[in-house]
Short mmCIF file of C-alpha atoms and ligand atoms in Angstrom, two decimals:
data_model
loop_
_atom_site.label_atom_id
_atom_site.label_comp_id
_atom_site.label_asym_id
_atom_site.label_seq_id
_atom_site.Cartn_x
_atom_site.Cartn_y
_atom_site.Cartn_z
CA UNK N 688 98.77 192.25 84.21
CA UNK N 689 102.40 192.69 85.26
CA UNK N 690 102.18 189.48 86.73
CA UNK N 691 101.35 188.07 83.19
CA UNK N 692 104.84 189.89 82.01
CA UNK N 693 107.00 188.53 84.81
CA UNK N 694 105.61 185.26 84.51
CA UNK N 695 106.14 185.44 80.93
CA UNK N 696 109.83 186.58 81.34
CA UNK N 697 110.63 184.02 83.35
CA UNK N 698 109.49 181.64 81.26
CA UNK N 699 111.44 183.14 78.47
CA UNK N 700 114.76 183.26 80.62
CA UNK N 701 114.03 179.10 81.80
CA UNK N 702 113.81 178.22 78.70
CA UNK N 703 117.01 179.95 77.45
CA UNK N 704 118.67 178.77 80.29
CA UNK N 705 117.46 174.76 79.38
CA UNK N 706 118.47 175.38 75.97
CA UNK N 707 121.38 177.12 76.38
CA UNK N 708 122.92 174.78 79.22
CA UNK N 709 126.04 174.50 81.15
CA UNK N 710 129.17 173.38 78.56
CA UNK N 711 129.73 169.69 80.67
CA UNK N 712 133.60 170.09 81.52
CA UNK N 713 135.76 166.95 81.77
CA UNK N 714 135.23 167.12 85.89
CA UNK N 715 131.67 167.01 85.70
CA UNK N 716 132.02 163.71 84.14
CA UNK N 717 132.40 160.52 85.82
CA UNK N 718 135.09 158.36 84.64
CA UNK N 719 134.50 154.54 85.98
CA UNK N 720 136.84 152.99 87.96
CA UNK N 721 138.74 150.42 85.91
CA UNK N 722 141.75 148.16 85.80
CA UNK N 723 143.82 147.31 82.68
CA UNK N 724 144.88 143.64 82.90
CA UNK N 725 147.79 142.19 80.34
CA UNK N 726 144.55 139.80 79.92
CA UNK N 727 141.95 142.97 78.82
CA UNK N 728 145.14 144.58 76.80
CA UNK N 729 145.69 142.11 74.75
CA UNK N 730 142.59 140.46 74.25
CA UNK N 731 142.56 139.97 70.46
CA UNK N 732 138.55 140.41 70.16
CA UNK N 733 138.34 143.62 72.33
CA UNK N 734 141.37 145.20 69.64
CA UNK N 735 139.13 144.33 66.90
CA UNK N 736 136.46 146.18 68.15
CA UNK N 737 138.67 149.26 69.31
CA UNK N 738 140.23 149.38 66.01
CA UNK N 739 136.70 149.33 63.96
CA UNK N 740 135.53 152.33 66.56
CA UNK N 741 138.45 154.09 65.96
CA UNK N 742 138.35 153.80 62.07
CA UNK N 743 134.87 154.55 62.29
CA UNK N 744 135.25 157.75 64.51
CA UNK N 745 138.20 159.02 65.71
CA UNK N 746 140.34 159.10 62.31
CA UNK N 747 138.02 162.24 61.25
CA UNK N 748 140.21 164.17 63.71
CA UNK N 749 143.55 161.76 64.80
CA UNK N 750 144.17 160.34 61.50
CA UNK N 751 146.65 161.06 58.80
CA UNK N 752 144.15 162.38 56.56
CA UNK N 753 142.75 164.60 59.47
CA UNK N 754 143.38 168.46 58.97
CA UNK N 755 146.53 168.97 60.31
CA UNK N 756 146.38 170.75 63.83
CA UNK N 757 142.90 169.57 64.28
CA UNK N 758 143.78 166.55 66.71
CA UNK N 759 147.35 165.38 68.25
CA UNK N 760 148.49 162.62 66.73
CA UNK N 761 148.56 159.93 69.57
CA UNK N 762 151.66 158.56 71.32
CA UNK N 763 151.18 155.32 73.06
CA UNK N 764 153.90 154.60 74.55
CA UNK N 765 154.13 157.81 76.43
CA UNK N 766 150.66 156.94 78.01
CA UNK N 767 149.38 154.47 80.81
CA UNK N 768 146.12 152.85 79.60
CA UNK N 769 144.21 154.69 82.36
CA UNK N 770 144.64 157.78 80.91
CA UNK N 771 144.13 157.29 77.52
CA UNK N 772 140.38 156.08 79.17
CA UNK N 773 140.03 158.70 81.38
CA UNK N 774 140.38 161.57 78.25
CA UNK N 775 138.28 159.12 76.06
CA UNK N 776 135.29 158.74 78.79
CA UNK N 777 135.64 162.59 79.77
CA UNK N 778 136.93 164.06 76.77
CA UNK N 779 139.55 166.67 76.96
CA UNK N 780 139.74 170.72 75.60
CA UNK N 781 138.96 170.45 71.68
CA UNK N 782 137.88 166.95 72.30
CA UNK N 783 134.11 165.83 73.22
CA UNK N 784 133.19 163.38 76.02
CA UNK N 785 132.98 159.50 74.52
CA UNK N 786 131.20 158.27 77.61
CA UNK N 787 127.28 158.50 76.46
CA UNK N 788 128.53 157.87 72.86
CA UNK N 789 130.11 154.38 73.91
CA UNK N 790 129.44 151.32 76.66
CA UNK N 791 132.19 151.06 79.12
CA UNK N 792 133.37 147.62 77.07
CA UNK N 793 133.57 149.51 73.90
CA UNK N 794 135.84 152.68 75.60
CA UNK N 795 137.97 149.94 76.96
CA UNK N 796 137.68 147.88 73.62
CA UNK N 797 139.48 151.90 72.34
CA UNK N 798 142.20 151.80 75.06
CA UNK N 799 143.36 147.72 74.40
CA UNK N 800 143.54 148.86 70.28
CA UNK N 801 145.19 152.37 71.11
CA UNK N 802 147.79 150.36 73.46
CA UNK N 803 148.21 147.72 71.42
CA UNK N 804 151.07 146.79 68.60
CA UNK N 805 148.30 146.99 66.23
CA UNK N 806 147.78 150.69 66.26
CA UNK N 807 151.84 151.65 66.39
CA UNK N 808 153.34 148.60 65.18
C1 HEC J 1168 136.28 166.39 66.97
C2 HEC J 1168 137.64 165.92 66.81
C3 HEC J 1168 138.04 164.69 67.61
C4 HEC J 1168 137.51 163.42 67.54
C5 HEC J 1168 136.37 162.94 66.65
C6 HEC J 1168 138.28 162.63 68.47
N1 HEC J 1168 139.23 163.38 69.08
FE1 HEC J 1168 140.56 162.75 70.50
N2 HEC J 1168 141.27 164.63 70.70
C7 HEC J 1168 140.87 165.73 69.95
C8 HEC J 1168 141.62 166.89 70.37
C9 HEC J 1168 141.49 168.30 69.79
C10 HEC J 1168 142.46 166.46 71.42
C11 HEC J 1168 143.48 167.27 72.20
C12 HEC J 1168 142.89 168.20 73.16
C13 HEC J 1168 144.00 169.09 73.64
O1 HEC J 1168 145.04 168.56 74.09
O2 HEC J 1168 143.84 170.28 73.52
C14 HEC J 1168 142.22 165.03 71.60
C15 HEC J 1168 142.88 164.25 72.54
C16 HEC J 1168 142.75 162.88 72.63
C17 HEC J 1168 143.49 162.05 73.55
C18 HEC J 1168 144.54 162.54 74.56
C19 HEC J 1168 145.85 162.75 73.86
C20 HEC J 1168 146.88 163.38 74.75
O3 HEC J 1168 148.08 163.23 74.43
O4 HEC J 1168 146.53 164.04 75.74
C21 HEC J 1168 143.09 160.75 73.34
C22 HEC J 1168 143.59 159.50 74.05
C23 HEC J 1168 142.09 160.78 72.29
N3 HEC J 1168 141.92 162.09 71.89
C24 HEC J 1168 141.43 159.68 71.79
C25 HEC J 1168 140.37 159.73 70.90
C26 HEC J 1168 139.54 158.59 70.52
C27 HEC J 1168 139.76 157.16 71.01
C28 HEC J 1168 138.59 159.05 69.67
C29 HEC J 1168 137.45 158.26 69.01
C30 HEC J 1168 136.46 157.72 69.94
C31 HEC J 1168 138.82 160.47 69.50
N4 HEC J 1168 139.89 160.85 70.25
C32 HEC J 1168 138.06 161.27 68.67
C33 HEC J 1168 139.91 165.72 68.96
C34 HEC J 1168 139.11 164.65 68.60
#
């Protein structure tokens, strides 16, 4: 009989746990290893892309329209492109994690639009 309980418990307590689950932080993510050519940066097609994404997604919290406070406004030209796809891959405090959301050539398809004189002219 008290075996029934325990048993019970701990089924109780797994499944809690499983729903639950750990918060993934930015480290537990794996952020691919990739190099920003002039050729991938300005690739006209890949900027069409990263804008549409970004329109799509990303203007709910970056954009003008966003609440204000919600999401920094961006600053390009402070970043190197490797950054800007590490915190879209791993996302970063307030942000979520892009990577299961988006293939590797879309993230990078993000970072060439993001870098590029379309996005801060
Ligand atoms: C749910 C709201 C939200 C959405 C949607 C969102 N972001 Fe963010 N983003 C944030 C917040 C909040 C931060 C800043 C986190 C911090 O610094 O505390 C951030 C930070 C960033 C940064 C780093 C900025 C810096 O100066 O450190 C980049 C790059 C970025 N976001 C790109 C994107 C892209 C690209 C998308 C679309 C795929 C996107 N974000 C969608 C909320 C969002």
């Amino acid at each position: 009989m008290e075996i029934r309980i325990l048993a019970g418990l701990t089924a109780i307590v797994l499944v809690l746990a499983v729903w639950t689950g750990p918060a993934r932080s930015d480290d537990e993510i794996e952020v691919e290893d990739v190099t920003f050519t002039e050729e991938i940066l300005n690739d006209p097609e890949a900027i069409k892309v990263g804008a549409e994404i970004w329109h799509d997604q990303c203007t709910h919290c970056h954009g003008a329209k966003a609440y204000p406070g919600k999401a920094p406004k961006l600053r390009p030209r402070q970043y190197q492109p490797g950054f800007v796809f590490h915190r879209i891959t791993a996302g970063f405090k307030g942000m979520p994690p892009w990577k299961d959301v988006y293939t590797l050539e879309e993230r990078m398809a993000l970072v060439s639009y993001i870098m590029s004189k379309s996005f801060s002219p």
